[in-house]
mmCIF file of C-alpha atoms in Angstrom:
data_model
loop_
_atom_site.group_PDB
_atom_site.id
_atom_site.type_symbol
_atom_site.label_atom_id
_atom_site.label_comp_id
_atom_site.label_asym_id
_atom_site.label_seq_id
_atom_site.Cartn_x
_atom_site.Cartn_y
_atom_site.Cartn_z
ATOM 1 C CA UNK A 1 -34.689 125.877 -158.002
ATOM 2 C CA UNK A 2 -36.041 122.388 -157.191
ATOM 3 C CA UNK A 3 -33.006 120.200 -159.240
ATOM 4 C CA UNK A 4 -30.671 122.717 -156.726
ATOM 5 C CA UNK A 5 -32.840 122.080 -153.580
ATOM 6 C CA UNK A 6 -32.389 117.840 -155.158
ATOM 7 C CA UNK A 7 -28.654 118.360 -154.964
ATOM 8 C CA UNK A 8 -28.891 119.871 -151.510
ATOM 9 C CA UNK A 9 -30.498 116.986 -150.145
ATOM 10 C CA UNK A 10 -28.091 114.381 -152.081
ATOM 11 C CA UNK A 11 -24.789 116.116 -150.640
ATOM 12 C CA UNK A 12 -26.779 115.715 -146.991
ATOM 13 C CA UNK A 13 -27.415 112.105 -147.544
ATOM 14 C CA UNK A 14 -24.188 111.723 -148.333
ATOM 15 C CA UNK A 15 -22.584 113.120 -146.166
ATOM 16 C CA UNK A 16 -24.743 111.456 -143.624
ATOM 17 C CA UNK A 17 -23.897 108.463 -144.661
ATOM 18 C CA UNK A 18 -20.152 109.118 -144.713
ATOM 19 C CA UNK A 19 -20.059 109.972 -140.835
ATOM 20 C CA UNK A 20 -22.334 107.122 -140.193
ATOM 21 C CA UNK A 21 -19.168 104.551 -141.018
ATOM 22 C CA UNK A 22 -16.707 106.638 -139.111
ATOM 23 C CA UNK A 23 -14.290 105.550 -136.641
ATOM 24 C CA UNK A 24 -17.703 105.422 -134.358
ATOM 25 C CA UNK A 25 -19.262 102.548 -136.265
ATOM 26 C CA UNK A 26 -19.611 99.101 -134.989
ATOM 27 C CA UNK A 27 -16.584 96.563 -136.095
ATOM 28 C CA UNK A 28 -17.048 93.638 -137.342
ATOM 29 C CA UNK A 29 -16.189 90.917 -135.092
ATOM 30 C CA UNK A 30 -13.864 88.632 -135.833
ATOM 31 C CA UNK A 31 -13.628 84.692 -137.056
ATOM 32 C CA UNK A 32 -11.565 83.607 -134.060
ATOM 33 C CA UNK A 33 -12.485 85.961 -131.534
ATOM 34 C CA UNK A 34 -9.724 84.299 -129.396
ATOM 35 C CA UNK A 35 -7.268 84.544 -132.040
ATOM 36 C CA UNK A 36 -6.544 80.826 -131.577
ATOM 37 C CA UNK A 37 -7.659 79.383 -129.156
ATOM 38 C CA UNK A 38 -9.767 76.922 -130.764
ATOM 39 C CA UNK A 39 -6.434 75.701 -132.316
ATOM 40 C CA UNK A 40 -5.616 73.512 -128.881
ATOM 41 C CA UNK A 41 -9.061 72.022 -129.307
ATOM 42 C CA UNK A 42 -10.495 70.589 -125.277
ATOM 43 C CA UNK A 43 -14.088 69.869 -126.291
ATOM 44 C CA UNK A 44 -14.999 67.644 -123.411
ATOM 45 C CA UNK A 45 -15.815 64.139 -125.055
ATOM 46 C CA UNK A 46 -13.497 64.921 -128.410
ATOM 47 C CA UNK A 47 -11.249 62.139 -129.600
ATOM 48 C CA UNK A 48 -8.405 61.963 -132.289
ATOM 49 C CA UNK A 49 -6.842 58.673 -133.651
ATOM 50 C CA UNK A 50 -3.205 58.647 -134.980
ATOM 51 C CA UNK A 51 -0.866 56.499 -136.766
ATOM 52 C CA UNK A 52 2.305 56.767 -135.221
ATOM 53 C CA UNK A 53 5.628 55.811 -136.736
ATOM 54 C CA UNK A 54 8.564 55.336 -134.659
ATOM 55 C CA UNK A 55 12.353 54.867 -134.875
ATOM 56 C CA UNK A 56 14.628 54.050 -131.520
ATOM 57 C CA UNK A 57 18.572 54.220 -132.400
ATOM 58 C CA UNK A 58 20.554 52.653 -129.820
ATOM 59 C CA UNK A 59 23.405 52.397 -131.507
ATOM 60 C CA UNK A 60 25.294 52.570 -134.934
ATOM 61 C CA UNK A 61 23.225 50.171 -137.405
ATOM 62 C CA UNK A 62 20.808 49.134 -134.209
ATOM 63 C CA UNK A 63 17.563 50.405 -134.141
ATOM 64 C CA UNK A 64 14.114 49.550 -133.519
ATOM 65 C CA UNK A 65 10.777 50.435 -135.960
ATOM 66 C CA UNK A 66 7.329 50.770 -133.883
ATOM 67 C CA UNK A 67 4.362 51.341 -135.806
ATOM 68 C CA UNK A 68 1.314 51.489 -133.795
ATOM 69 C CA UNK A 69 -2.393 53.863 -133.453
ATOM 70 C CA UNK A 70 -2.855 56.128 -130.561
ATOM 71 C CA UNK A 71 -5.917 57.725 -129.770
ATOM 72 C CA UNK A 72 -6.854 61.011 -127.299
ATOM 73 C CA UNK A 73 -10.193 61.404 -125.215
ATOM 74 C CA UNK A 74 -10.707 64.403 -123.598
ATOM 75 C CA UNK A 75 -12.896 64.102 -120.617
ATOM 76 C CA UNK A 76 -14.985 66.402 -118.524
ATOM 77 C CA UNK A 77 -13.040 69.117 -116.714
ATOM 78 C CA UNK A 78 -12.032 69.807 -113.315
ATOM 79 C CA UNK A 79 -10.521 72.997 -112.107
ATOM 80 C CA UNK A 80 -7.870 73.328 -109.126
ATOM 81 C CA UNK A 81 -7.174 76.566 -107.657
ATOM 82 C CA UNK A 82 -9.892 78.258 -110.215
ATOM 83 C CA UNK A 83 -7.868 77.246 -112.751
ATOM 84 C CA UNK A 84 -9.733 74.654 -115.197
ATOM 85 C CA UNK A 85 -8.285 71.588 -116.704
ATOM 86 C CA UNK A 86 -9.466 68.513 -119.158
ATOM 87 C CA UNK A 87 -7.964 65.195 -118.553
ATOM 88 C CA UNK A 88 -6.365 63.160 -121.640
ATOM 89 C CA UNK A 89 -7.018 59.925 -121.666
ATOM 90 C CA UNK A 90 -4.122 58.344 -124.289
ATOM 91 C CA UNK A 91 -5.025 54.874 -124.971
ATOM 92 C CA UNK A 92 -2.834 52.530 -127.997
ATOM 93 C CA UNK A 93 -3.187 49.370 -129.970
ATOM 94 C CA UNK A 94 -0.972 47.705 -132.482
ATOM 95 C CA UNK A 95 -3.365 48.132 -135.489
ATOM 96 C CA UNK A 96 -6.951 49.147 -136.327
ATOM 97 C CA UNK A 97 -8.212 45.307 -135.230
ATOM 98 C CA UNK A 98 -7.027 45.022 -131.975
ATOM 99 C CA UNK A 99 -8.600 46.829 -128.638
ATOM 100 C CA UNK A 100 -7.411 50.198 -127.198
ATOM 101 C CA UNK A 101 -5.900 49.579 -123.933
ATOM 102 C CA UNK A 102 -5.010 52.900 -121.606
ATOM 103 C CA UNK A 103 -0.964 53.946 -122.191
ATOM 104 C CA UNK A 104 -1.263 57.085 -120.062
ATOM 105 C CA UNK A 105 -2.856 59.989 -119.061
ATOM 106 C CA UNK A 106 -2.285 63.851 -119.036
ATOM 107 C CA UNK A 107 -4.425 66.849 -118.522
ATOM 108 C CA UNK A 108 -4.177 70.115 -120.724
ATOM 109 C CA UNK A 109 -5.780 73.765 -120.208
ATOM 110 C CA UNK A 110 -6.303 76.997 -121.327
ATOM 111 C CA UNK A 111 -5.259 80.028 -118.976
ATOM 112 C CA UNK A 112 -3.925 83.367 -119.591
ATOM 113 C CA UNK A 113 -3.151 83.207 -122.763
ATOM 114 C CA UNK A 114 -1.500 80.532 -123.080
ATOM 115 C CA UNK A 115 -2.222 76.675 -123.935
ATOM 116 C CA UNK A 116 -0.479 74.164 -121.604
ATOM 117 C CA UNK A 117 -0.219 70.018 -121.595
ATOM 118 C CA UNK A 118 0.972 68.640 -119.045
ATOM 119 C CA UNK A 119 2.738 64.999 -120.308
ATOM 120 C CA UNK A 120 3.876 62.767 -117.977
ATOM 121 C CA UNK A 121 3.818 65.140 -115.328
ATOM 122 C CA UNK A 122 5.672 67.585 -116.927
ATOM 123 C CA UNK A 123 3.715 71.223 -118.317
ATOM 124 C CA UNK A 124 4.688 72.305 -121.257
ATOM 125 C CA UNK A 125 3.315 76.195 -122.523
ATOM 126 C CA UNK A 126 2.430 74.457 -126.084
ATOM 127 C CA UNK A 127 1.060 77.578 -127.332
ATOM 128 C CA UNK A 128 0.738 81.135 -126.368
ATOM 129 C CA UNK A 129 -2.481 83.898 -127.820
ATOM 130 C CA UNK A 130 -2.798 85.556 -129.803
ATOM 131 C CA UNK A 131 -1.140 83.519 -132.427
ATOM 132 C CA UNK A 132 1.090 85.695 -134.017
ATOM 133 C CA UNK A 133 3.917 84.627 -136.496
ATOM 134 C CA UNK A 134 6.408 86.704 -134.625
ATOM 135 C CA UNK A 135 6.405 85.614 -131.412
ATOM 136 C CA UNK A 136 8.003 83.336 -129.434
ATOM 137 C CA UNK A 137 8.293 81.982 -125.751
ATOM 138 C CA UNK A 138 9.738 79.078 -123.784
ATOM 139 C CA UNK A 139 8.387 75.799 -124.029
ATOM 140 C CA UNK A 140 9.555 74.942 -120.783
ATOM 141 C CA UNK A 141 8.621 78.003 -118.659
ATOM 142 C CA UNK A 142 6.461 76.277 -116.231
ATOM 143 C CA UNK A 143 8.509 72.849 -115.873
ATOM 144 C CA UNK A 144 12.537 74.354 -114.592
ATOM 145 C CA UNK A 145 14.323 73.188 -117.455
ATOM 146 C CA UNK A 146 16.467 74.598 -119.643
ATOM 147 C CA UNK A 147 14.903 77.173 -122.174
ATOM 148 C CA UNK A 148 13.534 75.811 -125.620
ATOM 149 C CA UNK A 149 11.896 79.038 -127.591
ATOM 150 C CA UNK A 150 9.409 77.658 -129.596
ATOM 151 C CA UNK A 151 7.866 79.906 -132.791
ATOM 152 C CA UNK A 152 4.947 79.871 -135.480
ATOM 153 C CA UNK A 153 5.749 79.245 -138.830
ATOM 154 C CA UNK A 154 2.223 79.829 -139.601
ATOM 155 C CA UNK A 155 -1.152 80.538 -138.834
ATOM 156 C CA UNK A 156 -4.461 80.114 -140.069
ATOM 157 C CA UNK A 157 -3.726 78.518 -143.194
ATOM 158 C CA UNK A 158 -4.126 75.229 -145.042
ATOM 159 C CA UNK A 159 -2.590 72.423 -144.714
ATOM 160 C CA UNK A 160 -2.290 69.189 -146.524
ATOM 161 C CA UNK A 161 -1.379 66.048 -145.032
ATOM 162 C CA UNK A 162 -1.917 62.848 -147.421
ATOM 163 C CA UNK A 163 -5.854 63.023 -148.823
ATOM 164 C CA UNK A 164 -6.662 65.643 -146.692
ATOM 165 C CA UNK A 165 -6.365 68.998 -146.656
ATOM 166 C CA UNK A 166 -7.437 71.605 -143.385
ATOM 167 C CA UNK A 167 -8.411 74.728 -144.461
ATOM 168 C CA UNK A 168 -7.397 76.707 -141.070
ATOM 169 C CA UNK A 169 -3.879 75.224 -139.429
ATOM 170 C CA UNK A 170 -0.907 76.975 -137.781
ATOM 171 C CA UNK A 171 2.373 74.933 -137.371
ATOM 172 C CA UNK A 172 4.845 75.437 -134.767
ATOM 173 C CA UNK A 173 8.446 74.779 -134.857
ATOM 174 C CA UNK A 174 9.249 73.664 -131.353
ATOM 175 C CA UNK A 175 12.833 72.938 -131.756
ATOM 176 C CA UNK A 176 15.246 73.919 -135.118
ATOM 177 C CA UNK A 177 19.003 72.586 -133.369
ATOM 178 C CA UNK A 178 21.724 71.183 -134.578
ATOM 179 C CA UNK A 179 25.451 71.024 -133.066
ATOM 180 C CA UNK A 180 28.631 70.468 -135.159
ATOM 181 C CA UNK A 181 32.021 68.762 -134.298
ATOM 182 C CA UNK A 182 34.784 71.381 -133.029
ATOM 183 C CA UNK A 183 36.225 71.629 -136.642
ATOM 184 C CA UNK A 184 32.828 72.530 -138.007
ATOM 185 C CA UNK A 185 33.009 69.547 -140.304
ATOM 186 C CA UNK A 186 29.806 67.425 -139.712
ATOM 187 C CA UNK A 187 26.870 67.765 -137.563
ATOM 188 C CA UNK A 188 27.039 65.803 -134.420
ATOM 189 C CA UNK A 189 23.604 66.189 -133.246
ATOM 190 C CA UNK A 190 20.277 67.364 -134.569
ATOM 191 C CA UNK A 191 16.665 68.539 -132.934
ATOM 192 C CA UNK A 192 14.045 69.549 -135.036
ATOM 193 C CA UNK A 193 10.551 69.232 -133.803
ATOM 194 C CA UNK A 194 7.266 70.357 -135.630
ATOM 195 C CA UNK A 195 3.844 70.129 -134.641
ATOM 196 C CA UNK A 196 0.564 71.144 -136.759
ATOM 197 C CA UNK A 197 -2.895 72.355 -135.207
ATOM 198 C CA UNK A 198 -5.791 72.848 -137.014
ATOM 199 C CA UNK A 199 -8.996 74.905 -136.023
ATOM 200 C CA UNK A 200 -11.546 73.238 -134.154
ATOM 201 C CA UNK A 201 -9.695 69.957 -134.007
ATOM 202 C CA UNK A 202 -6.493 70.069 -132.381
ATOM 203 C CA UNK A 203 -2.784 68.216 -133.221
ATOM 204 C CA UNK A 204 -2.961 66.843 -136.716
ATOM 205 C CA UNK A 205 0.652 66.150 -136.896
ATOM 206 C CA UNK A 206 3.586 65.974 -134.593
ATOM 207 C CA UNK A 207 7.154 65.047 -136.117
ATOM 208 C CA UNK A 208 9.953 64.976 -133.837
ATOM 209 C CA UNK A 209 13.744 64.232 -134.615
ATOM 210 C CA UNK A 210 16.242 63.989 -132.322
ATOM 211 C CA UNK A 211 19.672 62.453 -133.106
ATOM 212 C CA UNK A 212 23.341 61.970 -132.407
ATOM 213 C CA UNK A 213 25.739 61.132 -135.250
ATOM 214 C CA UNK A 214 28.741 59.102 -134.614
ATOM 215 C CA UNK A 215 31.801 61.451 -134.302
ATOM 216 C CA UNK A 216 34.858 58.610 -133.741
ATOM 217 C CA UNK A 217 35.588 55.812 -135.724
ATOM 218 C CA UNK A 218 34.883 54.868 -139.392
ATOM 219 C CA UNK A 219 31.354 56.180 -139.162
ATOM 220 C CA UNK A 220 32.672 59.657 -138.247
ATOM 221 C CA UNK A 221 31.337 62.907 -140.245
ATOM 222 C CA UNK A 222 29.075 60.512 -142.370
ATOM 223 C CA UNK A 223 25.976 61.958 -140.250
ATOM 224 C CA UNK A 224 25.299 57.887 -139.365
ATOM 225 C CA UNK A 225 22.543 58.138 -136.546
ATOM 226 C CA UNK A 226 24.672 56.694 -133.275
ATOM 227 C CA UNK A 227 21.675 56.732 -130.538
ATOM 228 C CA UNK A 228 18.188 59.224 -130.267
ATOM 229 C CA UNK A 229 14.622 58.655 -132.097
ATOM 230 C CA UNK A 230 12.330 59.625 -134.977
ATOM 231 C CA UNK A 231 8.681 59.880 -134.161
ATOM 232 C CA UNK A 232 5.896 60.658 -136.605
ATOM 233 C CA UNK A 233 2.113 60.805 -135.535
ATOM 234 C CA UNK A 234 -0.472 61.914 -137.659
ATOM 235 C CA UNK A 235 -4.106 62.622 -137.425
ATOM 236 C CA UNK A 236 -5.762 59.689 -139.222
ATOM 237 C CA UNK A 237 -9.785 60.395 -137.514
ATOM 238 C CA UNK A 238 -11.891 62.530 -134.990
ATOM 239 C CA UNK A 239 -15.066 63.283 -133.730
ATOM 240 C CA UNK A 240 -17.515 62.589 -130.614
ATOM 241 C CA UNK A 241 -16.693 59.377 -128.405
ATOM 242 C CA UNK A 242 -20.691 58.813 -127.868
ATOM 243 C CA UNK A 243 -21.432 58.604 -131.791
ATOM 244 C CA UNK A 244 -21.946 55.630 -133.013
ATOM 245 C CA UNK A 245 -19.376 53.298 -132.694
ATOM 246 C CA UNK A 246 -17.289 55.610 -131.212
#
């Protein structure tokens, strides 16, 4: 009788314990609550430093190589029409001796699920939230120009770029284009554009190329870069601008 009324109270406990992690139990919240979000990183008084490698073609055989730092401050925010907004101060210098000296600035924001820069006075929707791999939207929703879907390769995983390695980065392929001659020979023009967020920091790498091959002449159907521009910038520091130094 007792080892019966001991499996009685087993099965009870058991079962108790069974409807306690039901559908009704708490979840367990997630890593990136803004599934995100903290990918376009605002921090007020954040800075990155970049090495940026450049290539202008102006011409067939004519081009010129720019190699230079850039660096991004984001400053306190403001908010117009309830909506708020950093400002991006962009400052350059020629290498790692000389002073910065201001190039530009642009502001960038959160809002409605979305992550928008505005650059040179233009907004661009840079990303959109939830990151998911299968969506996609228009760059240039906000800005009247012509449609450029945009997509995530990835999300939340690492990414290597030289020494170092981020353990949480989503790239986005902002542009995958490329035009060929009416005879489908050669490609005439090309635009593919990445850039790479990680978690917590913000761009780590941007690379852009955008080209037009020379279609007449002896250089035709040789893919032989006629006019357009290469541009590499990658994440090289970050951290507080009042540390030490900074």
């Amino acid at each position: 009788m007792r080892l019966k009324f001991q499996f009685l109270l087993f099965l009870a406990l058991v079962t108790t314990y069974a409807c306690s992690t039901g559908d009704d139990a708490p979840a367990e919240p997630p890593l990136d609550p803004d599934l995100g979000k903290t990918y376009f990183f605002l921090e007020p008084n954040k800075f990155r430093e970049y090495d940026v490698y450049e290539i202008r073609y102006t011409a067939v055989e004519i081009s010129d190589t720019l190699e230079y730092q850039l660096r991004e401050e984001v400053d306190e925010p403001f908010t117009v029409n309830g909506v708020e907004s950093r400002i991006i101060r962009r400052l350059t210098r020629t290498q790692s001796t000389d002073p910065w000296l201001l190039d530009s600035i642009w502001t960038a924001r959160v809002e409605a699920g979305r992550a928008v820069s505005v650059e040179n006075n233009i907004p661009l929707q840079k990303m959109v939230f939830p990151v998911d791999t299968t969506r996609r939207w228009d760059r240039n929703l906000l800005n009247g120009q012509e449609a450029l879907t945009q997509k995530y390769l990835s999300f939340n995983e690492p990414f290597t770029q030289g020494f170092n390695t981020f353990l949480r980065a989503t790239e986005i392929q902002v542009s995958d284009d490329n035009d060929e001659n009416a005879a489908g020979l050669a490609i005439t023009f090309r635009d593919e554009r990445t850039e790479v967020y990680a978690d917590s920091i913000g761009l780590v790498r941007k690379e852009y190329r955008q080209v037009k091959f020379c279609s007449v002449g002896p250089c035709a159907n040789q893919e032989i870069v006629q006019s357009g521009r290469y541009y590499l910038e990658t994440l090289i520091a970050h951290g507080t601008t009042n540390e030490a130094g900074n």
